[in-house]
CSV table of C-alpha atoms and ligand atoms in Angstrom, one decimal:
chain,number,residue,atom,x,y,z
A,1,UNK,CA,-1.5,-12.8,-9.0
A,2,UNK,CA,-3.9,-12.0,-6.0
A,3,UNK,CA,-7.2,-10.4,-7.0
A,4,UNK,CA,-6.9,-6.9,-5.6
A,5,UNK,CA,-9.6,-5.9,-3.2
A,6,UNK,CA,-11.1,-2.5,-3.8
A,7,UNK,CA,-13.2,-0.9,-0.9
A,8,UNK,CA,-15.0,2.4,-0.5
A,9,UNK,CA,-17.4,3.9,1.8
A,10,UNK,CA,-20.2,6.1,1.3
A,11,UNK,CA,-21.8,8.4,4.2
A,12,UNK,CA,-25.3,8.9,3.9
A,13,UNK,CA,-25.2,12.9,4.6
A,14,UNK,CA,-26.6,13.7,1.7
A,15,UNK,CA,-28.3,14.1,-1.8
A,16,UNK,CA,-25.5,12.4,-5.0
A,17,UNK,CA,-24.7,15.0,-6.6
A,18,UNK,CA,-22.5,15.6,-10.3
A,19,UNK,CA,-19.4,16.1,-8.5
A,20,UNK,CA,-20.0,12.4,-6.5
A,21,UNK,CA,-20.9,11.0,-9.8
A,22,UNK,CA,-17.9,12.3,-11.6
A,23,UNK,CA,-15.3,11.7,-9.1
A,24,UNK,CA,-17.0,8.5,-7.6
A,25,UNK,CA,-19.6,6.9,-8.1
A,26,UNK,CA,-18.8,6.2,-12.2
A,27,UNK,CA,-15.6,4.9,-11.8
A,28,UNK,CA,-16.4,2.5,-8.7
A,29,UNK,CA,-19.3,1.3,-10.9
A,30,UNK,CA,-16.8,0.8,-14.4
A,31,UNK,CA,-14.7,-0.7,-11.7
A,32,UNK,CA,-17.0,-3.3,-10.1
A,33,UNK,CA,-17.4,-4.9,-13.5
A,34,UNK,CA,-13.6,-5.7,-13.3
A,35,UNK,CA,-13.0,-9.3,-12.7
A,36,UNK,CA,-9.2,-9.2,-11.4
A,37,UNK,CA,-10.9,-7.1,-8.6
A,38,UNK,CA,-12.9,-7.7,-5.3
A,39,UNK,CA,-15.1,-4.6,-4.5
A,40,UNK,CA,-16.4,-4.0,-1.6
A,41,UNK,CA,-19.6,-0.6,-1.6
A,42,UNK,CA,-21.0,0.4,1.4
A,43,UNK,CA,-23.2,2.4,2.8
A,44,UNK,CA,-21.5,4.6,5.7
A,45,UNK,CA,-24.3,5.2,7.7
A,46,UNK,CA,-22.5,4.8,10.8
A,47,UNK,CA,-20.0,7.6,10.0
A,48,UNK,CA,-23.1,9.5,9.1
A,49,UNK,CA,-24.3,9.8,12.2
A,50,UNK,CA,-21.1,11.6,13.6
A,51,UNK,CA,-23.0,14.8,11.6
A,52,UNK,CA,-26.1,13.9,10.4
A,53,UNK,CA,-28.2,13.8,13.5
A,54,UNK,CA,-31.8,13.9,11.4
A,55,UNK,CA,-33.6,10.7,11.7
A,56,UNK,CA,-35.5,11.5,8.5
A,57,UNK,CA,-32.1,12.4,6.5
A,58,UNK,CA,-30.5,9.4,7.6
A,59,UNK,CA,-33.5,7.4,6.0
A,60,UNK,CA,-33.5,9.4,2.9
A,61,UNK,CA,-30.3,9.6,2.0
A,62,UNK,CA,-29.5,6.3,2.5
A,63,UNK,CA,-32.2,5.7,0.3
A,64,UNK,CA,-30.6,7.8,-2.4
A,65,UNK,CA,-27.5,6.9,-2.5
A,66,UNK,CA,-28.3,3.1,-2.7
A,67,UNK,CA,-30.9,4.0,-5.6
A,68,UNK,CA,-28.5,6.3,-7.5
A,69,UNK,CA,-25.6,3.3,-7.4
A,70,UNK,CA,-28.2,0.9,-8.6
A,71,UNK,CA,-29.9,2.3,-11.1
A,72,UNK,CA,-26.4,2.9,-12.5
A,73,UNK,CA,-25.4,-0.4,-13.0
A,74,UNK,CA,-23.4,-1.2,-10.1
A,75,UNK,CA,-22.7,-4.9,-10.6
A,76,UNK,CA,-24.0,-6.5,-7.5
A,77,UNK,CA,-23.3,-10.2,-8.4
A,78,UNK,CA,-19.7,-9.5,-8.5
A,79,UNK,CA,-19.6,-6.4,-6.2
A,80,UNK,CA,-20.7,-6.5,-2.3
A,81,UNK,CA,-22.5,-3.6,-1.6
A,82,UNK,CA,-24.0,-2.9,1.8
A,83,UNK,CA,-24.4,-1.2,4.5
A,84,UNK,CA,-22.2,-0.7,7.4
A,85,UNK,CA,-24.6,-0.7,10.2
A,86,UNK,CA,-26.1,-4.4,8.9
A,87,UNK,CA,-22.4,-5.8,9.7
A,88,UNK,CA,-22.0,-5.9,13.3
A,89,UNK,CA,-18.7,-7.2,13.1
A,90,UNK,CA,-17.3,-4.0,11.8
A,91,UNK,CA,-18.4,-2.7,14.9
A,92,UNK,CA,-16.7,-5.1,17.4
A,93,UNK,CA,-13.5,-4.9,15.5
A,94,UNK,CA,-14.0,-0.6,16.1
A,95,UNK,CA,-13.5,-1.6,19.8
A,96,UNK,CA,-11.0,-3.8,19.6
A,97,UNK,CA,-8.8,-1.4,17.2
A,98,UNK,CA,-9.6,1.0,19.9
A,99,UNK,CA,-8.2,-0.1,22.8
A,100,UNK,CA,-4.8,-0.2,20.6
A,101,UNK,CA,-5.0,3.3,18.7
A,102,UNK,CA,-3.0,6.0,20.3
A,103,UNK,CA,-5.0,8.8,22.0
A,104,UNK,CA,-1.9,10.9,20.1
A,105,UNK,CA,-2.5,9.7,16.6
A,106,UNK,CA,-6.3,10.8,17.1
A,107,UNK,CA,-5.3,14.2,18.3
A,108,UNK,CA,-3.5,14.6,15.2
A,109,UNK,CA,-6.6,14.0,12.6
A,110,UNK,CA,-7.3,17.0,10.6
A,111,UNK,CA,-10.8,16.8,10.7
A,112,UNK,CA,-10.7,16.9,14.7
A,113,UNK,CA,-8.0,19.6,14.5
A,114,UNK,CA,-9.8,22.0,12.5
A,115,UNK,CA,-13.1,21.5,14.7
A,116,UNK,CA,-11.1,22.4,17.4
A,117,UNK,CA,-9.7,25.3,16.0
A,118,UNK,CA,-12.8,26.5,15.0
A,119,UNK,CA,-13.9,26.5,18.5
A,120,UNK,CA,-10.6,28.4,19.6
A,121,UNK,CA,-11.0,31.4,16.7
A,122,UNK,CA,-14.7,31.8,18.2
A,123,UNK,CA,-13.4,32.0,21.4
A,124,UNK,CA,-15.0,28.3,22.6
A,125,UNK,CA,-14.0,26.0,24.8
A,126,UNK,CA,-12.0,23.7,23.3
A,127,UNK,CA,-14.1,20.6,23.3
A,128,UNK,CA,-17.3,22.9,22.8
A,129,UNK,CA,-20.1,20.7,20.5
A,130,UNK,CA,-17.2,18.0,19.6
A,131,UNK,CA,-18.5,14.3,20.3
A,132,UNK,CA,-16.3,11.2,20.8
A,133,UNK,CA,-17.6,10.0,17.3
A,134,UNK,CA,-16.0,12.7,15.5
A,135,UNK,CA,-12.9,12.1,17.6
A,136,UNK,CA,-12.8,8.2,17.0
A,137,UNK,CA,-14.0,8.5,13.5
A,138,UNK,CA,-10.4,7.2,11.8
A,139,UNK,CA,-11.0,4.2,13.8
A,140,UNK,CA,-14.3,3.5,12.3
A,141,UNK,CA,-12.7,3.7,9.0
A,142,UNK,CA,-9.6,2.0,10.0
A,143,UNK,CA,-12.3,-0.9,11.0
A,144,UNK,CA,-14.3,-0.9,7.6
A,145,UNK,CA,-11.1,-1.2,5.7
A,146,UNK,CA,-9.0,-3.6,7.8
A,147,UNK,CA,-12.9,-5.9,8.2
A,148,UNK,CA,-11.7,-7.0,4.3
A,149,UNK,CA,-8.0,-7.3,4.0
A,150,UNK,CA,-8.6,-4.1,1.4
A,151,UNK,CA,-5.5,-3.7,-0.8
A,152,UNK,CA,-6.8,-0.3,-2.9
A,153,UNK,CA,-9.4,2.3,-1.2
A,154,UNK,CA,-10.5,5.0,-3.9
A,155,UNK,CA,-10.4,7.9,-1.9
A,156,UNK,CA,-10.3,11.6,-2.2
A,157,UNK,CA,-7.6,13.8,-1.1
A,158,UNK,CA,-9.5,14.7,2.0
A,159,UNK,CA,-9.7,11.5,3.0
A,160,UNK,CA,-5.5,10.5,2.8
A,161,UNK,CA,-4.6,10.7,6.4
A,162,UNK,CA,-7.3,8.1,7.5
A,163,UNK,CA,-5.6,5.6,5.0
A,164,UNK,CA,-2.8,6.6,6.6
A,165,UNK,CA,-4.3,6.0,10.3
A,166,UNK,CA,-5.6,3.1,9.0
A,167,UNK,CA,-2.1,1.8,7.9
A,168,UNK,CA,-0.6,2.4,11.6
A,169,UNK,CA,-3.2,1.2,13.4
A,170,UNK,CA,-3.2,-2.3,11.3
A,171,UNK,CA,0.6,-2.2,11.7
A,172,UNK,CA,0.3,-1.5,15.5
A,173,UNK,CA,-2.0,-4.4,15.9
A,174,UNK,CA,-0.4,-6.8,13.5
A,175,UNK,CA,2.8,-6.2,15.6
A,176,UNK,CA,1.5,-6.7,19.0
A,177,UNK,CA,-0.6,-9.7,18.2
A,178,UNK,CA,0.8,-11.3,15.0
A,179,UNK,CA,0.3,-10.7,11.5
A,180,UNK,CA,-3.6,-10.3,10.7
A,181,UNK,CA,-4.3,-7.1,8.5
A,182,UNK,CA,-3.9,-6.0,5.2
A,183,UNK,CA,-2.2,-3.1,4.8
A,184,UNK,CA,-4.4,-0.6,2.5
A,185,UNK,CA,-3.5,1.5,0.2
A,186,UNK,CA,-4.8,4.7,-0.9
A,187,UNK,CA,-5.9,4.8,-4.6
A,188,UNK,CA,-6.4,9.1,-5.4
A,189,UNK,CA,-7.3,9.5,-9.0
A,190,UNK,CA,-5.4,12.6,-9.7
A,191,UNK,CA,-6.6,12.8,-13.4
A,192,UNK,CA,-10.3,12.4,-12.6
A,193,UNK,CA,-11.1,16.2,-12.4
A,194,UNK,CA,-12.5,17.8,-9.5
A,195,UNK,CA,-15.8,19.0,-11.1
A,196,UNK,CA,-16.3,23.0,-10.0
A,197,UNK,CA,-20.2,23.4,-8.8
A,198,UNK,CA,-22.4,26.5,-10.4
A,199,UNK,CA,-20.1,28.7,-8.8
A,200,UNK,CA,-16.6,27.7,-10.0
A,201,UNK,CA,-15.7,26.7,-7.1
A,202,UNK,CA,-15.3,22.5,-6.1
A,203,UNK,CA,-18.5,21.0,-6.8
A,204,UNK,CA,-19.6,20.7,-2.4
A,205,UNK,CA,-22.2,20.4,-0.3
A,206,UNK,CA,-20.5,22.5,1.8
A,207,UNK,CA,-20.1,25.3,-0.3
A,208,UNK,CA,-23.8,25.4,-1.5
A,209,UNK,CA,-23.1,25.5,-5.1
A,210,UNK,CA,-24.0,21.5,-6.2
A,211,UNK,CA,-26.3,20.3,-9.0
A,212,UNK,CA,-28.0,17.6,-8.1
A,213,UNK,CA,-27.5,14.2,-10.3
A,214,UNK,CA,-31.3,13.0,-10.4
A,215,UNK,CA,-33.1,16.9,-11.1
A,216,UNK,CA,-35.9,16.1,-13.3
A,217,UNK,CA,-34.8,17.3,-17.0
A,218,UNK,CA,-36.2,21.0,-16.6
A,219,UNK,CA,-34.4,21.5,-13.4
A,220,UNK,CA,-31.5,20.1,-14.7
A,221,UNK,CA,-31.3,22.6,-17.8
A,222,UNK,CA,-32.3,25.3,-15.1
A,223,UNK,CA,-29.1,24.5,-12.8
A,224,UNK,CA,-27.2,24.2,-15.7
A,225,UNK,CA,-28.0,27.6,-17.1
A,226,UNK,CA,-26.9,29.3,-13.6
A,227,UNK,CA,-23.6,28.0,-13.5
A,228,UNK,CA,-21.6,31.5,-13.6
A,229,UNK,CA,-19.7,32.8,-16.7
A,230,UNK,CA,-18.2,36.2,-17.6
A,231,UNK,CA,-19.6,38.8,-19.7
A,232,UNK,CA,-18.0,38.1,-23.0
A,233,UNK,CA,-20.4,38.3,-25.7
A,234,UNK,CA,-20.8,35.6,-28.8
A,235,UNK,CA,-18.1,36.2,-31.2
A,236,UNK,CA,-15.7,37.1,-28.6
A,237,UNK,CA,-13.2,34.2,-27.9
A,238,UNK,CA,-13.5,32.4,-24.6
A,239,UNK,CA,-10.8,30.7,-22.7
A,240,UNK,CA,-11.9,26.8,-21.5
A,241,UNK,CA,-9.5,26.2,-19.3
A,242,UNK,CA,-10.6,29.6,-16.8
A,243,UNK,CA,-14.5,27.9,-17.2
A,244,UNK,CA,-16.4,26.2,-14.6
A,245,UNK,CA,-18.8,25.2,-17.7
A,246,UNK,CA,-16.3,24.2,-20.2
A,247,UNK,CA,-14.5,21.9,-16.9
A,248,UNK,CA,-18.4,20.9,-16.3
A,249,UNK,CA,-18.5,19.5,-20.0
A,250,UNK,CA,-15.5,18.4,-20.3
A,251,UNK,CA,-15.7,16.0,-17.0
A,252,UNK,CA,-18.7,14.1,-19.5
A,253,UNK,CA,-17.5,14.2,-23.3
A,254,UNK,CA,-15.6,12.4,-25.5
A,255,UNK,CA,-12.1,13.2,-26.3
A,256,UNK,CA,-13.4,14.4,-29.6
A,257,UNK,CA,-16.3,16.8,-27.6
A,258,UNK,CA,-13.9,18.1,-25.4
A,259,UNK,CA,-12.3,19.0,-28.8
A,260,UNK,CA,-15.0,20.7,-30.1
A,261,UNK,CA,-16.1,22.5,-27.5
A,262,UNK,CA,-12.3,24.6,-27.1
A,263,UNK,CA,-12.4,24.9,-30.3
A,264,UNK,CA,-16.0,26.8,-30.0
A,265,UNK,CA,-14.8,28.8,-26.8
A,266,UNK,CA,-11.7,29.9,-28.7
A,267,UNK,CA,-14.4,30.5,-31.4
A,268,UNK,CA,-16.6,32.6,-29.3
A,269,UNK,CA,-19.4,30.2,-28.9
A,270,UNK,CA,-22.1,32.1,-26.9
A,271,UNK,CA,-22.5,31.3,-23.2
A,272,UNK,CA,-26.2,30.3,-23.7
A,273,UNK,CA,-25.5,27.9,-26.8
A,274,UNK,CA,-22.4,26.3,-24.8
A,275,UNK,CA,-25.1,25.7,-21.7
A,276,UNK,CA,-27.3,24.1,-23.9
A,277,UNK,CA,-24.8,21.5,-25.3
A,278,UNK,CA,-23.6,21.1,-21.7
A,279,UNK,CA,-27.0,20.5,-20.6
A,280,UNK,CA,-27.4,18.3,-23.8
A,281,UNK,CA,-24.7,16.1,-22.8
A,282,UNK,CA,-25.3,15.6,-19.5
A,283,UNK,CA,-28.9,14.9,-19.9
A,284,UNK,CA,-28.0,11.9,-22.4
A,285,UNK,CA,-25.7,10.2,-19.9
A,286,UNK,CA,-28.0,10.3,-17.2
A,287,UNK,CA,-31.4,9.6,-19.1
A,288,UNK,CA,-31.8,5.9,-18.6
A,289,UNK,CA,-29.9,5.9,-15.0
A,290,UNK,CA,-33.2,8.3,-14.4
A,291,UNK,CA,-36.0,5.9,-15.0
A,292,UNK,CA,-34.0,3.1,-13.4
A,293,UNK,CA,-33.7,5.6,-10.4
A,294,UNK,CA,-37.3,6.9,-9.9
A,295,UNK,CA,-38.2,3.4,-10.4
A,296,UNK,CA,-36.6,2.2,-7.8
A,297,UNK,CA,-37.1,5.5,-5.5
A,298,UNK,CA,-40.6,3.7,-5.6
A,299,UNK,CA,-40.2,0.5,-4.8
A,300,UNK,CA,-37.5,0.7,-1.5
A,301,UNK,CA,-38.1,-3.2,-0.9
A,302,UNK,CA,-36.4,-4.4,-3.9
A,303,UNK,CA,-32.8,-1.9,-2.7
A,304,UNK,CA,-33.5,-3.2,0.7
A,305,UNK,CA,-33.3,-6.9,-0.9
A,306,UNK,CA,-29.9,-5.9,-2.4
A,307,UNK,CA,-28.4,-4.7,0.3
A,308,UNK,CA,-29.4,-7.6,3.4
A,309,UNK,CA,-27.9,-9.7,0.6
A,310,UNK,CA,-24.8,-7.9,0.4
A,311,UNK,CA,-24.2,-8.0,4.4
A,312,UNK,CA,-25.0,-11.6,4.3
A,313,UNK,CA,-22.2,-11.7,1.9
A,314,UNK,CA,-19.9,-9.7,3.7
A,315,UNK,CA,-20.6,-11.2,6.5
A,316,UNK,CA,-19.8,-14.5,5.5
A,317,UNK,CA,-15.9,-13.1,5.1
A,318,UNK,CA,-16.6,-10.9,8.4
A,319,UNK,CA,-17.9,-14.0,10.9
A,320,UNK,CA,-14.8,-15.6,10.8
A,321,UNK,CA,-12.0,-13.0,10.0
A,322,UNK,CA,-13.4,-11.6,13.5
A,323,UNK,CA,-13.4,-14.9,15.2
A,324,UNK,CA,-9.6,-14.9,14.0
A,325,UNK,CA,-9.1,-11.6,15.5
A,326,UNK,CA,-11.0,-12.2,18.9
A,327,UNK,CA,-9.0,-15.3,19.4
A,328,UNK,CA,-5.9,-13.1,18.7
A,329,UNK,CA,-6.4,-11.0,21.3
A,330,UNK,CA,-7.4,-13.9,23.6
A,331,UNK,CA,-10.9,-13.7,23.9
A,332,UNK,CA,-11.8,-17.1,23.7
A,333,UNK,CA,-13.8,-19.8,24.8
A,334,UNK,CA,-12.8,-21.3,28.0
A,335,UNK,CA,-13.4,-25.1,27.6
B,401,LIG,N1,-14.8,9.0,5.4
B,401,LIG,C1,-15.2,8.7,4.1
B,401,LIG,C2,-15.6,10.0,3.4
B,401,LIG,O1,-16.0,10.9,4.1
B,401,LIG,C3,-16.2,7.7,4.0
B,401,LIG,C4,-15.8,6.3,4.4
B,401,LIG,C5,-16.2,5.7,5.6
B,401,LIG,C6,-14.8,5.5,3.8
B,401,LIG,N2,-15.5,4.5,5.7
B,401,LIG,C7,-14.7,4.4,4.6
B,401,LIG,C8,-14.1,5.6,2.6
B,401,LIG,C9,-13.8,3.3,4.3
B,401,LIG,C10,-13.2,4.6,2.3
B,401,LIG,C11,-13.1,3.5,3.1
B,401,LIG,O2,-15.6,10.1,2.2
């Protein structure tokens, strides 16, 4: 059997959060210790940029991410984990993949689509404040993902039709110039929940309502406390699966503590002593990750180590697979 190769991509837009641990970060790192898999873990710094246009968040959160994956155990003997922008090659194979992608399959990418209609229902022009890197965005993907020969690409449901872009354009390419990519598959983990943020809705950046994964302990308990309930009183029962807490606690216990815990709602545990125990559990999990994080937050030069190692090692896969792919498409050396 042929070692699967796993790849996923991480844009630096932001501060990790429980919902990225829960849905992503956790099972790439229990992943990376598999030895029937490749893994590829980078950094998406480059697809950052499309909306994060603040030098000094680029920085940061690049930072934190690389910290928060590390200090979690990531496995970077077996796993390659940099970042996109120290693998130039990724780049030059963005171009080439270009000048073959269809104008038509771009127009179709949600993302695109629903920036232009927001422009449209505010009565914009079409194209107001919409860059080409937002519109050639799939093909940045399509790039990181072909760069590998990646079989499996843990992905959310959001992120579905670039596999699928990524799958046509490889096909497209392989059909005009030969057989040369891959072509990747889409791995959604359907029974990993979608953890709900403090106000029941999905845990998002976007919607304002996240808990961040590194809060110092207080803050943690804090954010923790203010994630909304109803106004049932203690004794009266409580149904777990209308809870944004109880789906909180349950996305980190035991089969046996998840147990417990409906047993307690249907109990009429009160909201403040289910909190606590949620607060409880999390804290335990993340404890050690903690010190290994705020030890590294101070000490950037050891993650930037990591990380020029893992492009060197990607690159040593990259140098060649893009010679192949130059030579392909007939740039070549003339003599
Ligand atoms: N677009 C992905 C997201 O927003 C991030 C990403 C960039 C990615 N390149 C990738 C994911 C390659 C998987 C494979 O989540």
């Amino acid at each position: 059997m042929t070692k699967r190769t796993v790849l996923t991509g991480i844009t630096t837009t932001g501060t990790p959060h429980l919902g990225n641990y829960v849905g992503a970060i956790k099972p790439c790192i229990q992943a990376s210790h598999d030895e029937d898999v490749q893994s590829y873990y980078f950094l998406a710094d480059y697809h950052a940029l499309v909306k994060n246009q603040d030098p000094e968040l680029m920085r940061r959160s690049t930072l934190e991410i690389a910290a928060t994956w590390l200090a979690l155990g990531l496995d970077t003997e077996r796993a390659v984990f940099y970042r996109q922008s120290d693998v130039p090659e990724i780049l030059e194979l963005t171009w080439i993949l270009t000048c073959s992608t269809a104008k038509g399959l771009m127009n179709r990418a949600h993302a695109y689509k629903a920036a232009v209609q927001e422009n449209l229902d505010a009565g914009e022009d079409t194209d107001f404040a919409i860059t080409m890197g937002l519109f050639c965005y799939p093909v940045l993907m399509a790039a990181d993902i072909l760069m590998f020969n990646s079989t499996h690409v843990p992905v959310g449901k959001d992120q579905v039709q670039h596999l699928e872009m990524a799958r046509d354009i490889a096909q497209r390419f392989n059909h005009h110039y030969g057989e040369t990519f891959v072509l990747p598959e889409a791995v959604v983990e359907e029974h990993v929940a979608v953890l709900p943020g403090q106000d029941g809705r999905k845990m998002s950046k976007s919607y304002n309502n996240t808990i961040p994964l590194w809060l110092p302990e207080k803050q943690l308990r804090k954010a923790i406390m203010r994630i909304v309930t109803n106004s049932l009183e203690p004794g009266e029962p409580k149904d777990p699966d209308d809870s944004a807490l109880f789906a909180i606690y349950a996305a980190f216990a035991s089969p046996e503590q998840r147990a417990d815990m409906r047993r307690a709602f249907q109990e009429g545990v009160a909201w403040g002593e289910a909190k606590q125990q949620t607060f409880e559990l999390i804290n335990a999990e993340l404890v050690r990750g903690r010190e290994r994080y705020e030890a590294l937050m101070s000490e950037p030069r050891r993650i930037e180590e990591v990380l020029v190692d893992g492009a060197a090692r990607a690159r040593d896969w990259a140098t060649p697979f893009l010679a192949r792919i130059r030579d392909a498409v007939g740039i070549r050396r003339l003599a």
